[in-house]
CSV table of C-alpha atoms in Angstrom, one decimal:
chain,number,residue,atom,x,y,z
A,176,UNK,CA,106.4,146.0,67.7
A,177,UNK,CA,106.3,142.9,70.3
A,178,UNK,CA,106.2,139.7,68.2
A,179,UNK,CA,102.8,138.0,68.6
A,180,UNK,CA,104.7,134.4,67.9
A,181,UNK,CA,106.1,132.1,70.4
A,182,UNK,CA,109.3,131.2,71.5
A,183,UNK,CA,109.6,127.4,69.9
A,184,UNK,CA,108.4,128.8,66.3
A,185,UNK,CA,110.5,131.8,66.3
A,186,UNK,CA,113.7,129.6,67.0
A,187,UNK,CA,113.3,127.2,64.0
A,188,UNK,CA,114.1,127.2,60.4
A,189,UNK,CA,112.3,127.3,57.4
A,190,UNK,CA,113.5,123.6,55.5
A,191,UNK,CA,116.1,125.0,53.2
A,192,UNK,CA,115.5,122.1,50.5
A,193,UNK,CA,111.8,123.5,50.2
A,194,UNK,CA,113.7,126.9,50.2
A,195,UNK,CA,116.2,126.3,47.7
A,196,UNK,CA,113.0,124.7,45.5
A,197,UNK,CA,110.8,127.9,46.0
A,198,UNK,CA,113.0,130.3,44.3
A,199,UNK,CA,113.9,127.9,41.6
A,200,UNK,CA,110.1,127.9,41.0
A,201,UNK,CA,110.0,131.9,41.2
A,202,UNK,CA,112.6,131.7,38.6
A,203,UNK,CA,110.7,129.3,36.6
A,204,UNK,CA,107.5,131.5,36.9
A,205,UNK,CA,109.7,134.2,35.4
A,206,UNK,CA,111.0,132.3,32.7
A,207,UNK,CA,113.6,131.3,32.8
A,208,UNK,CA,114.7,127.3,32.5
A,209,UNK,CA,115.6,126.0,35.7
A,210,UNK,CA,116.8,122.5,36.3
A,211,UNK,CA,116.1,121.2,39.7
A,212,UNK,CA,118.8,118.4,41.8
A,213,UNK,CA,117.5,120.1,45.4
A,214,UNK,CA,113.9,118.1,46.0
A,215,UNK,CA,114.2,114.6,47.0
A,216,UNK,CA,111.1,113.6,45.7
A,217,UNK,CA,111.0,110.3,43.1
A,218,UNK,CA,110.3,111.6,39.5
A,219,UNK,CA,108.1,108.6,38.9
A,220,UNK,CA,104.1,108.4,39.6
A,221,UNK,CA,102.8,106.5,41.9
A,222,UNK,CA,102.5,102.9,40.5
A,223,UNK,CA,99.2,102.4,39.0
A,224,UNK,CA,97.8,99.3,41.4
A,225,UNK,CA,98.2,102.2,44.4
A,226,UNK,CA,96.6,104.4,42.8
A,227,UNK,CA,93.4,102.3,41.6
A,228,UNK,CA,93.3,101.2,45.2
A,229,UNK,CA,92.7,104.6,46.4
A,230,UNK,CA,89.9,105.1,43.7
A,231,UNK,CA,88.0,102.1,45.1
A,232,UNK,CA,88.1,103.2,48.6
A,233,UNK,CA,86.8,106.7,47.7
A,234,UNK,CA,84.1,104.8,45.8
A,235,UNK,CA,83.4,102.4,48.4
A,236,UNK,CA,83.0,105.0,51.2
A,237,UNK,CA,86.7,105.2,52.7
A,238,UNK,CA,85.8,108.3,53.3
A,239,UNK,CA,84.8,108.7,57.2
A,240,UNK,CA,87.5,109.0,60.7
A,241,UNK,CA,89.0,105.9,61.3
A,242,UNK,CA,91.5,104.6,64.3
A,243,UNK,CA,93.6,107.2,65.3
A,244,UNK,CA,96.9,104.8,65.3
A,245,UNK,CA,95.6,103.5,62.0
A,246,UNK,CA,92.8,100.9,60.9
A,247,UNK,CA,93.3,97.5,62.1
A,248,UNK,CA,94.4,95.8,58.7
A,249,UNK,CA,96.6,98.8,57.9
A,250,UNK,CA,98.5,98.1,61.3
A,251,UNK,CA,98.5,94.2,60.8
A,252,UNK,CA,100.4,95.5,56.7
A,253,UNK,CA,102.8,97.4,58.8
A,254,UNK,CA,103.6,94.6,61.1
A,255,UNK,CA,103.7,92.0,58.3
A,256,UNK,CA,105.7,94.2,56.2
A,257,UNK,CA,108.3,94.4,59.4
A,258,UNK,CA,108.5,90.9,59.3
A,259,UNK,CA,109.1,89.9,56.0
A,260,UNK,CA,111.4,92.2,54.9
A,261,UNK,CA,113.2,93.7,57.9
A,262,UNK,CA,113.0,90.5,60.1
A,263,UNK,CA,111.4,92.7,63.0
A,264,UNK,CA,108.6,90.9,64.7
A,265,UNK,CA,105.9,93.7,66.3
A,266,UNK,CA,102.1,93.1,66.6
A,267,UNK,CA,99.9,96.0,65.3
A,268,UNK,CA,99.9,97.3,69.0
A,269,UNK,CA,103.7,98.0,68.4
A,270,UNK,CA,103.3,100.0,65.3
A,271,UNK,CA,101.1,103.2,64.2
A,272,UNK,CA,100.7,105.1,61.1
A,273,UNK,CA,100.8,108.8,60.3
A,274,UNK,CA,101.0,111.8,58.0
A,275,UNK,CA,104.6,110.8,56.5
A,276,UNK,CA,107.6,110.4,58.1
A,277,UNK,CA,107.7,113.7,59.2
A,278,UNK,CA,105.6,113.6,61.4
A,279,UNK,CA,106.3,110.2,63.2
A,280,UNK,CA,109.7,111.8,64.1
A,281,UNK,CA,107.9,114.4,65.5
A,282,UNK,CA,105.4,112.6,67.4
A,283,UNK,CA,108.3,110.6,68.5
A,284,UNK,CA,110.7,113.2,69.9
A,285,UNK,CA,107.6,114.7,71.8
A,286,UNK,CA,107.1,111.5,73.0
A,287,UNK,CA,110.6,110.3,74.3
A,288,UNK,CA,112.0,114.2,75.0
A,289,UNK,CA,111.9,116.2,77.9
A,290,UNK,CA,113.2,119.7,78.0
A,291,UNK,CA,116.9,119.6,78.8
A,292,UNK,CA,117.2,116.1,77.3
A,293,UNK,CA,119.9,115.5,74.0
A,294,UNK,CA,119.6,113.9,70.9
A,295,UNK,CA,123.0,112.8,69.3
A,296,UNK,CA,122.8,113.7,65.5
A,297,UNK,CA,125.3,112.3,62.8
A,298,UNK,CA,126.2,115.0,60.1
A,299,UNK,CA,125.7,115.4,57.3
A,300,UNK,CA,121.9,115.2,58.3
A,301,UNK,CA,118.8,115.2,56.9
A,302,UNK,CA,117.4,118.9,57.5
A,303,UNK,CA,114.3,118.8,60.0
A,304,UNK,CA,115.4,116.5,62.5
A,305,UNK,CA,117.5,119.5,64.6
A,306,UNK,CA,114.0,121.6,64.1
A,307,UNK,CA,112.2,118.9,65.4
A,308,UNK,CA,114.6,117.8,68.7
A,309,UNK,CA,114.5,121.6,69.6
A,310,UNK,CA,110.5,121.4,69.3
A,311,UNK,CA,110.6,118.8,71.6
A,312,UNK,CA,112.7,121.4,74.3
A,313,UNK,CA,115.6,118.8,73.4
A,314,UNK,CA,118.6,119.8,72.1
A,315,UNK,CA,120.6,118.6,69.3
A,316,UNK,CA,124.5,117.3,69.4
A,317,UNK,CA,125.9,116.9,66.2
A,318,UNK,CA,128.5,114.5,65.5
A,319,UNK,CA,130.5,114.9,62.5
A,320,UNK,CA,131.1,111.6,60.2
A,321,UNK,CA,134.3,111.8,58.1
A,322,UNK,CA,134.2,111.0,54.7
A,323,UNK,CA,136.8,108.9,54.8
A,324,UNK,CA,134.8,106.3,56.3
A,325,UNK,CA,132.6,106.9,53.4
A,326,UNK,CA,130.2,109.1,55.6
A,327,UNK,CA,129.5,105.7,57.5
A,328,UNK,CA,128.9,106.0,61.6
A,329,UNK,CA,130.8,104.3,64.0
A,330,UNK,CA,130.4,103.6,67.6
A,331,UNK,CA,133.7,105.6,68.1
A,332,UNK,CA,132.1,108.3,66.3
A,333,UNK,CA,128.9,108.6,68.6
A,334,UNK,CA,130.3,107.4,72.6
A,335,UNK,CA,133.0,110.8,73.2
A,336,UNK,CA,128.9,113.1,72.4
A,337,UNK,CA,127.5,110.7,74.9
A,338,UNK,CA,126.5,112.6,78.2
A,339,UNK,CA,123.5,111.7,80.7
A,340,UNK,CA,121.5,113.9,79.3
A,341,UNK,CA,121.5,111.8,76.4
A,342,UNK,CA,118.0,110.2,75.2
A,343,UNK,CA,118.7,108.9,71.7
A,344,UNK,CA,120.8,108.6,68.7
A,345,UNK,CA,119.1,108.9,65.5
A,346,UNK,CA,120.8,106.6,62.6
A,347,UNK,CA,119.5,107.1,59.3
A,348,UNK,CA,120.8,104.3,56.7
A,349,UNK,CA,120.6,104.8,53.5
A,350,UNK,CA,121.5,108.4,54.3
A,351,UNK,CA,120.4,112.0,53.4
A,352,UNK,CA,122.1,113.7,52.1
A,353,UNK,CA,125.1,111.4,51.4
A,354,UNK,CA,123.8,108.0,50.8
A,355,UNK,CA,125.5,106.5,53.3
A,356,UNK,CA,124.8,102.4,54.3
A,357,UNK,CA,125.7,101.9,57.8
A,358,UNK,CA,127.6,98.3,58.1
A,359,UNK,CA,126.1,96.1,60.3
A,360,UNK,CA,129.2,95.5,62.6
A,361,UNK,CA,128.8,99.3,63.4
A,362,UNK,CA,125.4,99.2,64.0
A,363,UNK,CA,125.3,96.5,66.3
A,364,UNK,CA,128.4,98.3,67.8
A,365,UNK,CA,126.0,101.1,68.1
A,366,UNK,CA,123.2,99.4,69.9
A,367,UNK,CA,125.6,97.6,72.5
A,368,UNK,CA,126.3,101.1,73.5
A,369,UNK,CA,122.9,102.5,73.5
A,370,UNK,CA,121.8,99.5,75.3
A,371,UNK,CA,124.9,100.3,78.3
A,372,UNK,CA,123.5,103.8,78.4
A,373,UNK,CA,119.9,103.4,78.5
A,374,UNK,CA,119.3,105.3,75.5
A,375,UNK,CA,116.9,105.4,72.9
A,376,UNK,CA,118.2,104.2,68.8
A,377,UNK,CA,116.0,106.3,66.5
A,378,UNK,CA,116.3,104.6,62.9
A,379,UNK,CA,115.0,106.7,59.9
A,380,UNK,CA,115.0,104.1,57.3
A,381,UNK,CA,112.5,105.2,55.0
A,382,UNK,CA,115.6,104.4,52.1
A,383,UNK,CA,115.6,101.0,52.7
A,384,UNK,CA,115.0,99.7,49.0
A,385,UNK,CA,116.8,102.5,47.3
A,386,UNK,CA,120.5,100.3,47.9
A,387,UNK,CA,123.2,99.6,45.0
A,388,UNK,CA,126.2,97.2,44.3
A,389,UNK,CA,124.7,95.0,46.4
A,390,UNK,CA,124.4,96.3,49.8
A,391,UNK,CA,122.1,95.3,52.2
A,392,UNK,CA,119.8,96.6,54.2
A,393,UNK,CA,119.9,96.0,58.2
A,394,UNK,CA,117.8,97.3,60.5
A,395,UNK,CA,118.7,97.7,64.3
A,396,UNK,CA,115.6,96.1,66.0
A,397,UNK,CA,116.2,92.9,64.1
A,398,UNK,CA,119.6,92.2,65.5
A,399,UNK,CA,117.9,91.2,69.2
A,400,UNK,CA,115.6,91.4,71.2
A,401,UNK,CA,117.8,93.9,73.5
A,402,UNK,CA,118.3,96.1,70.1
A,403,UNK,CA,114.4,96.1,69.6
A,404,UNK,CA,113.6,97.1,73.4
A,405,UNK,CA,115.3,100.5,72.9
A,406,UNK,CA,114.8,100.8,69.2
A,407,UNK,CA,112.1,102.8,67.4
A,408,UNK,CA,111.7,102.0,63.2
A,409,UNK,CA,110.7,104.9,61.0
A,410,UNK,CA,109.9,104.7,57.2
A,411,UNK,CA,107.3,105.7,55.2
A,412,UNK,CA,105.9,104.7,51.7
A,413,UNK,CA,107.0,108.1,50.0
A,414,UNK,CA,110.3,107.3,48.3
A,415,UNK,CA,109.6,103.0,48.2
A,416,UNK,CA,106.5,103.6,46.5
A,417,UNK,CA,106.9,107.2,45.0
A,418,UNK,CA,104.0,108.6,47.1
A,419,UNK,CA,105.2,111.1,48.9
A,420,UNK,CA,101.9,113.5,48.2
A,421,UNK,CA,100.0,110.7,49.8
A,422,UNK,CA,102.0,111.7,53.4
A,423,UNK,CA,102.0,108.0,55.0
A,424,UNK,CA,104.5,107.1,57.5
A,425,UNK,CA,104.4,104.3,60.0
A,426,UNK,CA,106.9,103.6,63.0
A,427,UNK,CA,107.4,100.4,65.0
A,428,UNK,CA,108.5,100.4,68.6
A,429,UNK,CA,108.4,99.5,72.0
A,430,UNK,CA,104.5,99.7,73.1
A,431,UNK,CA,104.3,102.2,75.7
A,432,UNK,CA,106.5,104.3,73.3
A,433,UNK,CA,104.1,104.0,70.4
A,434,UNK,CA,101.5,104.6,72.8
A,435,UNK,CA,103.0,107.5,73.2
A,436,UNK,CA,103.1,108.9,70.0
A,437,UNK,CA,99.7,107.8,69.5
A,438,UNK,CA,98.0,109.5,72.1
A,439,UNK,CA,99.6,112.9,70.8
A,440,UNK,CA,98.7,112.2,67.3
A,441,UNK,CA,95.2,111.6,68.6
A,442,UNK,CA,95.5,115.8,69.6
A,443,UNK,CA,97.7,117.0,66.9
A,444,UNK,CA,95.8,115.5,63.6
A,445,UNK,CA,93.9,112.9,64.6
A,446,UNK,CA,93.9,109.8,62.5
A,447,UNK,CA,95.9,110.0,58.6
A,448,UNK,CA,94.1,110.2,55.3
A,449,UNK,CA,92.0,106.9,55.4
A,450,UNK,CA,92.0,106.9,51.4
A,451,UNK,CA,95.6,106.9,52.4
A,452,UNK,CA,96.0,104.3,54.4
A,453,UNK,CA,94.2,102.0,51.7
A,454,UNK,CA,96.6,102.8,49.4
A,455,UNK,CA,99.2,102.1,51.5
A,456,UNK,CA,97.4,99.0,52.3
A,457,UNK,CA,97.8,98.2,48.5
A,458,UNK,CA,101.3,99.1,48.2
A,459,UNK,CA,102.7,96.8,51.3
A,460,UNK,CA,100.4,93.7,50.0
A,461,UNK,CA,100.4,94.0,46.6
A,462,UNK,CA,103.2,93.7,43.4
A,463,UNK,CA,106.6,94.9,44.5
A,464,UNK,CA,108.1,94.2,40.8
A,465,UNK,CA,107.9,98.7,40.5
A,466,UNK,CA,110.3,99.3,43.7
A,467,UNK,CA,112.9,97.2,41.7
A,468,UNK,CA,112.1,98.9,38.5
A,469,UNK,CA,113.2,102.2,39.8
A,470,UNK,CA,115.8,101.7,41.9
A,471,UNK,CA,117.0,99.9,38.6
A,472,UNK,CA,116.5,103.0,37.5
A,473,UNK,CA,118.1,104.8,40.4
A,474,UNK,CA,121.4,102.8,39.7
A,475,UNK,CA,122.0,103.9,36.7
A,476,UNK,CA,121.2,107.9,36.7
A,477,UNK,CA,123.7,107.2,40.0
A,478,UNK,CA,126.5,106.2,38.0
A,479,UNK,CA,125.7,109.3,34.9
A,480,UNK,CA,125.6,111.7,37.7
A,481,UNK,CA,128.4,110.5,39.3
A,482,UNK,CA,130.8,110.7,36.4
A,483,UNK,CA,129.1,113.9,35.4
A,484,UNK,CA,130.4,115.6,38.6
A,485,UNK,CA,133.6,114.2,39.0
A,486,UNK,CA,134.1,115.4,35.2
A,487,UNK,CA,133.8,119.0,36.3
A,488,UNK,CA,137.3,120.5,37.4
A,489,UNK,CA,136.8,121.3,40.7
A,490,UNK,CA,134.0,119.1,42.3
A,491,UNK,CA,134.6,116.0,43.8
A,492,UNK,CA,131.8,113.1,44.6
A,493,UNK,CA,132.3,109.7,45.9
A,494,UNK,CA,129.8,107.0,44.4
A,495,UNK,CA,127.0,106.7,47.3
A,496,UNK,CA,125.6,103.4,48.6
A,497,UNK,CA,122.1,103.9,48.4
A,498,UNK,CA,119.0,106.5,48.6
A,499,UNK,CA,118.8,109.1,45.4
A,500,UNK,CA,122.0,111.7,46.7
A,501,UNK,CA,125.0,112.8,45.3
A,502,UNK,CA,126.9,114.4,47.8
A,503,UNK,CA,129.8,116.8,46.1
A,504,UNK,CA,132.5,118.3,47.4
A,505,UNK,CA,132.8,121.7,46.3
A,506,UNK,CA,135.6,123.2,47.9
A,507,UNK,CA,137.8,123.4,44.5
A,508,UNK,CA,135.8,126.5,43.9
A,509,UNK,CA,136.5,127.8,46.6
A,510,UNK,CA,138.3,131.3,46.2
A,511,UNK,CA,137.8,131.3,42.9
A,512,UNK,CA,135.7,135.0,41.7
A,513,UNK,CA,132.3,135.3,39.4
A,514,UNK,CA,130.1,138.6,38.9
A,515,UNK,CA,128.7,138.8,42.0
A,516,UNK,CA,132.3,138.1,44.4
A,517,UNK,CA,134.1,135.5,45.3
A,518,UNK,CA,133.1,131.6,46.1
A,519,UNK,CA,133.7,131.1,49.9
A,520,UNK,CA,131.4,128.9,50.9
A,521,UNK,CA,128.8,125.9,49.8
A,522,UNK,CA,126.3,128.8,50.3
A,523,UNK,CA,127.7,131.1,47.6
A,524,UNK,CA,128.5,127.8,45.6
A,525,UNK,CA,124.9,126.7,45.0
A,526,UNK,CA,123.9,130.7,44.6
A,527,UNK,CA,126.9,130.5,41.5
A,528,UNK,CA,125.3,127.5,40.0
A,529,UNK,CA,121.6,128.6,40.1
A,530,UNK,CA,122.1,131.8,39.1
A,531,UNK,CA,124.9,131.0,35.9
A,532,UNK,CA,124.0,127.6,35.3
A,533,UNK,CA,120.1,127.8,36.2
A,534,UNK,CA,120.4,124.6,37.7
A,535,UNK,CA,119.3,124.4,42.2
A,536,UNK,CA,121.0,122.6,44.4
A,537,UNK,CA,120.9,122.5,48.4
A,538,UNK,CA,124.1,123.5,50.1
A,539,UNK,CA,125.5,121.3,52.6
A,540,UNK,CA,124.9,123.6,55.3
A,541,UNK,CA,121.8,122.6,55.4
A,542,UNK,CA,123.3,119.6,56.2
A,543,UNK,CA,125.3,120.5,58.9
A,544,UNK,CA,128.5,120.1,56.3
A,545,UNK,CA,129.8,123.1,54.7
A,546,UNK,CA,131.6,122.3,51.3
A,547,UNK,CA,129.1,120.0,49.9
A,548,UNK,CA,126.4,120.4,47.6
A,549,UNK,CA,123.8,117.9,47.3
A,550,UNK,CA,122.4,116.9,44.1
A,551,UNK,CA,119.2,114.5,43.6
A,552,UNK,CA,119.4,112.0,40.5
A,553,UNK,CA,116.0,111.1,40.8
A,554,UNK,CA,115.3,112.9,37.6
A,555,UNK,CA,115.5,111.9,34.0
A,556,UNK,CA,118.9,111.4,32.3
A,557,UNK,CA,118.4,114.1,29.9
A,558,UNK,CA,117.9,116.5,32.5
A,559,UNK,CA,120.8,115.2,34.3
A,560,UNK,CA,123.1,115.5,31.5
A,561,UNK,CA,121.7,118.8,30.2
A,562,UNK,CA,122.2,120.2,34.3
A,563,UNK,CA,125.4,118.9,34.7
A,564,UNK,CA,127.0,120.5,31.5
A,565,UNK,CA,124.9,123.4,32.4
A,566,UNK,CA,127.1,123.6,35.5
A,567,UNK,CA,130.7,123.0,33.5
A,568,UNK,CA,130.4,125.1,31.3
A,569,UNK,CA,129.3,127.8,33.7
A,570,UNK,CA,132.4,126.5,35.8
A,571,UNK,CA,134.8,126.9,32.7
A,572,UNK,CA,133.4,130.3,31.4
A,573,UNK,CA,132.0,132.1,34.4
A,574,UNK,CA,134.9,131.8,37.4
A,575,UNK,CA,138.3,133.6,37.9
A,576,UNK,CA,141.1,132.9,39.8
């Protein structure tokens, strides 16, 4: 039978963390006890002055279309918010909100991307940003990061992928999946070369707050006004302010760039959630003492995973600088036999552990980095204990030489 589906949707990937969490919620819905590390969602509600704020606006009639970039004081947050804590100065015509951070990639690589174009991609990754270049009739060119740098990108790393096709280099500090914290030396190493190029710097930073042992958080467009010509922000209130059902995303950027964007959102969704956007509102003006409460509590189920891991013969995982990742090496199982075969790859790896163990994971193929598994501490420290000896003993009782 001739497919009835197009070209661009057959070619793309379902997200294999929302993958990986499916069948661990078939499993549940069977029965059995499953113990999740593969969504990277925050375990904690949305704090309570966010969530009042959105009551009020449904009450007071929040309720109608408002400006497809965003509504005016929403805009004016953003820009404030760039300001204060990112030392980026953009006026509200520089910045626009939308349905999570998803989405502002999106509506940026459609923006900025022609077909034929590249996007140069540090691995490991974060999953939909190859779907989204080849959406765009870009193409994606991966650049592996060793982990002896810590998984940290350099300029040497990125200039050798550099062709003229080339629009833009995404950077995403903190990282997914390896918690990575870019230094600034290399990022304004980086930019210089963007800037000789006449490329684009994409900067995912919707991690920003989620940082530990005291790193610090830079962002690209603050180091000059050259950096901020070429450089586009993203971030998004989901993992800062644990409201990632709310999907609210913002990006700031060069105007005609955000213009861009804007006039495709205007066809694609039109404006975002307005009850949304006054929560958001709430959460960029109001109290900040709950982003320092959980990454508090971030820092610690870090650490107790950490050692966890690194306790299990046969896994390896550096301590990461920031977001909620662990990112283990698994390659000490490699070879190694269990009921079903033998463990040759990430792949069969995280199948071994969810179906012995009961406990999900998402390979680092998904990643773009075969053997590596990435595990998610933003859960309780119960359930990181109980997953994590889950997993040992599993490792102890259920493989072979």
């Amino acid at each position: 039978m001739e497919t009835r589906l197009s070209k661009a949707v057959l070619g793309i990937n379902p997200s294999p963390t929302e993958a990986t969490s499916s069948l661990a919620n078939r499993m549940r819905r069977d029965g059995i006890d499953i113990i999740s590390f593969a969504q990277g969602e925050p375990d904690f509600d949305t704090p309570p002055d966010i969530s009042l704020e959105a009551v009020r606006a449904v009450v007071e009639g929040y309720t109608r279309y408002t400006d497809v970039p965003g509504m005016r004081d929403v805009r004016e947050a953003v820009a404030e918010k760039f300001g204060r804590e990112n030392g980026i100065r953009y006026t509200p015509s520089e910045v626009m909100v939308s349905n999570g951070g998803k989405q502002v990639l999106y509506l940026l690589f459609r923006t900025i991307c022609d077909p034929g174009d590249e996007v140069v991609v540090p691995t490991p990754c974060y999953v939909s940003y190859e779907e989204q270049i080849r959406l765009s009739g870009a193409s994606p060119v991966f650049v592996p990061v060793s982990e002896d740098r810590s998984f940290r990108i350099a300029r040497d790393d990125i200039e050798p992928f550099i062709t003229p096709r080339t629009k833009a280099v995404i950077i995403n500090s903190p990282n997914n999946p390896t918690g990575a914290v870019c230094e600034e030396s290399d990022l304004r190493a980086i930019a210089a070369l963007a800037a000789e190029r006449g490329i684009f710097i994409v900067t995912d930073e919707v991690y920003e707050h989620l940082l530990y042992d005291g790193r610090k958080h830079v962002s690209i467009a603050a180091l000059g006004d050259e950096e901020k010509r070429i450089t586009v922000t993203v971030n998004s209130a989901s993992k800062t302010y644990a409201m990632t059902g709310w999907r609210i995303g913002y990006a700031g950027g060069p105007e005609d760039v955000i213009s861009g964007m804007i006039t495709l959102q205007g066809h694609v969704s039109g404006n975002v959630c307005s009850v949304a956007q006054r929560a958001l509102l709430q959460a960029l003006r109001g109290p900040q003492n709950a982003v320092a409460a959980m990454r508090d509590s971030y820092a610690r189920r870090r650490d107790l995973m950490v050692e966890k891991i690194n306790s299990i013969p046969g896994l390896r995982c550096r301590k990461p600088d920031g977001a909620f990742y662990a990112f283990a090496d698994v390659t000490g199982l490699f070879g190694k036999r269990w009921r079903e075969g033998f463990l040759e790859n990430d792949l069969d790896t995280a199948a071994f552990f969810l179906k012995e163990a009961h406990v999900a994971v998402v390979p680092g193929t998904a990643f773009r980095r075969n053997g590596y598994v990435r595990f998610v501490f933003a859960n309780s420290e119960e359930d990181i204990v109980r997953g994590l000896d889950r997993i040992g003993s599993a490792v102890a009782s259920g493989l072979k030489d």
